[in-house]
Amino acid sequence: METGIIALAAALAVAGGAIVGVYEAKVAIAAVEAIGKNPDASSKIQGMAIIGAAIAETSAIYGLLIAFLIIFILGA
Amino acid sequence: MEVQPTVFYIIAIVAIIAVMLILINRKLVKFDPLSKPKGIVLVVMMAAEMVDKMVKEKTDDKAAKFLTPYILTVAVYIFLSNIAGLLAFESPTSNYSVTLTLAAITCFLIEYYSIKANGIKSYMKSLAEPMAPFIIMNLISKASTLLSLSLRLFGNITAGTVLMGVIYQLFAKVSAMIPLFTNFNFFGVLVTPVLHFYFDLFSGAMQAYIFITLTLSFIGKELPKEQ
């Protein structure tokens, strides 16, 4: 019973990653469109897109860390 | 005091880097500048050129002189630490102390260049902007850089390590159902190389790249604009 609730809590903590995945894909779409419009600036756009995606990814990783904490500390 | 096993892995990785540097240096000394570079010489030249271009793009020439060797060192160290899982090591970057140290160096460099560009007086003033009570917010935003930089690297590599462990266990259980191979992880051998490629090589290279890009753009933000 208790293990099940801990597993559920961990799953909920990483569920936020789904939204991050959608919007990170939007970053990729925007980058591809921008490169299509302006191929000369591709190296600059690439760097910006990667930074944007990396910063957006942080929230997903926080969720993942909290899931780890829940599993390894509460579940132990 | 107990010594963490990560310490030995860090020493091993540093030794690997040192041996590689000595071997590459031997090749580079013999290299004729007029001939076409090939093999390891070409790889080293391309990496150095790439980092050089990146640093020059994001910062100015004066800062680049100091930053280029540092960034290349950090990139090589983080990349080798990330792919250490392939050598049956425990990745040093899956230890929070290591990533926190790396992020702390970045934060120190950010503050250093900020003070150098603005002078200590206006740096202190910028902490209390726009009003005096905002000093707390500004300090929190500085700490969040440290936290997010270190946690991003740590979280990604730890997630990869934990996921690989789970997958190995899963396939060990699946393989145990086959009568002949009860003690041999048959499916694990078949499936995991692809996942190692993604979680260790791709993710490791990506995270090293992201770390140095973020470091450079944070530092570049603090440098004075000359137009």
Coordinates of N, CA and C in Angstrom, one line a residue, chain A residues 43-44 46-48 50-59 61-62 64-65 68-69 71-72, chain B residues 57-58 144 147-149 151-156 158-159 162 206-207 209-210 213-214 217-218:
Chain A
S43 N 24.4 28.8 -37.6 CA 25.2 28.4 -36.4 C 24.7 29.2 -35.2
K44 N 24.4 30.5 -35.4 CA 23.9 31.3 -34.3 C 22.5 30.7 -33.7
Q46 N 21.4 27.7 -34.0 CA 21.6 26.4 -33.4 C 22.0 26.6 -31.9
G47 N 23.0 27.5 -31.7 CA 23.4 27.8 -30.3 C 22.3 28.2 -29.4
M48 N 21.5 29.2 -30.0 CA 20.4 29.8 -29.2 C 19.3 28.7 -28.9
I50 N 19.8 25.5 -28.7 CA 20.2 24.5 -27.7 C 20.2 25.1 -26.3
I51 N 20.5 26.4 -26.2 CA 20.5 27.0 -24.8 C 19.0 27.1 -24.4
G52 N 18.1 27.5 -25.3 CA 16.7 27.6 -24.9 C 16.2 26.2 -24.4
A53 N 16.5 25.2 -25.2 CA 16.0 23.9 -24.9 C 16.6 23.4 -23.6
A54 N 17.9 23.7 -23.3 CA 18.6 23.3 -22.1 C 17.9 24.0 -20.9
I55 N 17.6 25.2 -21.0 CA 17.0 26.0 -19.9 C 15.6 25.4 -19.6
A56 N 14.9 25.2 -20.7 CA 13.5 24.6 -20.5 C 13.6 23.3 -19.9
E57 N 14.6 22.5 -20.2 CA 14.8 21.1 -19.7 C 15.0 21.1 -18.2
T58 N 15.5 22.2 -17.6 CA 15.9 22.2 -16.2 C 14.7 21.9 -15.3
S59 N 13.5 22.4 -15.7 CA 12.3 22.1 -14.8 C 12.0 20.6 -14.9
I61 N 14.2 18.3 -15.2 CA 15.2 17.6 -14.5 C 15.0 17.8 -13.0
Y62 N 14.5 18.9 -12.6 CA 14.1 19.1 -11.2 C 13.0 18.1 -10.8
L64 N 12.6 15.2 -12.1 CA 13.2 13.9 -12.1 C 14.0 13.7 -10.8
L65 N 14.7 14.8 -10.4 CA 15.5 14.7 -9.1 C 14.5 14.4 -7.9
F68 N 13.6 10.9 -7.9 CA 14.7 10.1 -7.3 C 14.7 10.2 -5.8
L69 N 14.5 11.4 -5.3 CA 14.6 11.6 -3.8 C 13.4 10.9 -3.2
I71 N 11.9 8.2 -4.4 CA 12.1 6.7 -4.4 C 13.2 6.3 -3.5
F72 N 14.3 7.0 -3.5 CA 15.5 6.5 -2.7 C 15.4 6.9 -1.2
Chain B
E57 N 33.2 34.0 -30.4 CA 31.9 34.5 -30.7 C 31.2 35.1 -29.5
K58 N 31.3 34.4 -28.4 CA 30.5 34.8 -27.2 C 31.2 35.8 -26.3
S144 N 20.6 30.6 -8.1 CA 19.9 29.7 -9.0 C 20.7 29.4 -10.2
L147 N 22.8 26.5 -9.0 CA 21.9 25.3 -8.8 C 21.5 24.7 -10.1
S148 N 21.1 25.5 -11.0 CA 20.5 25.0 -12.3 C 21.7 24.4 -13.1
L149 N 22.8 25.0 -13.1 CA 24.0 24.5 -13.9 C 24.4 23.2 -13.4
L151 N 22.7 21.1 -11.3 CA 21.7 20.1 -11.3 C 21.4 19.5 -12.6
R152 N 21.6 20.4 -13.7 CA 21.3 19.9 -15.0 C 22.2 18.8 -15.4
L153 N 23.5 19.0 -15.2 CA 24.5 18.0 -15.5 C 24.3 16.7 -14.7
F154 N 24.1 17.0 -13.4 CA 24.0 15.9 -12.4 C 22.7 15.0 -12.8
G155 N 21.6 15.8 -13.0 CA 20.3 15.1 -13.2 C 20.4 14.2 -14.5
N156 N 20.9 14.8 -15.6 CA 21.0 14.1 -16.8 C 21.8 12.8 -16.7
T158 N 22.8 11.2 -13.9 CA 22.3 10.2 -13.0 C 21.1 9.5 -13.6
A159 N 20.2 10.3 -14.3 CA 19.1 9.6 -14.9 C 19.5 8.5 -15.9
V162 N 20.9 5.5 -13.8 CA 19.8 4.8 -13.1 C 19.0 4.0 -14.1
M206 N 26.3 15.9 -25.5 CA 25.3 17.0 -25.5 C 25.4 17.8 -24.2
Q207 N 25.5 17.1 -23.1 CA 25.6 17.9 -21.8 C 26.9 18.6 -21.7
Y209 N 28.5 19.9 -24.1 CA 28.4 21.1 -25.0 C 27.5 22.1 -24.4
I210 N 26.4 21.7 -23.8 CA 25.5 22.6 -23.1 C 26.1 23.3 -22.0
T213 N 28.5 25.9 -23.4 CA 27.8 27.0 -24.1 C 27.2 27.9 -23.0
L214 N 26.5 27.3 -22.0 CA 25.9 28.2 -21.0 C 27.0 29.0 -20.2
S217 N 28.0 31.8 -22.4 CA 27.0 32.9 -22.6 C 26.8 33.7 -21.3
F218 N 26.9 33.0 -20.2 CA 26.7 33.7 -18.9 C 27.9 34.7 -18.7

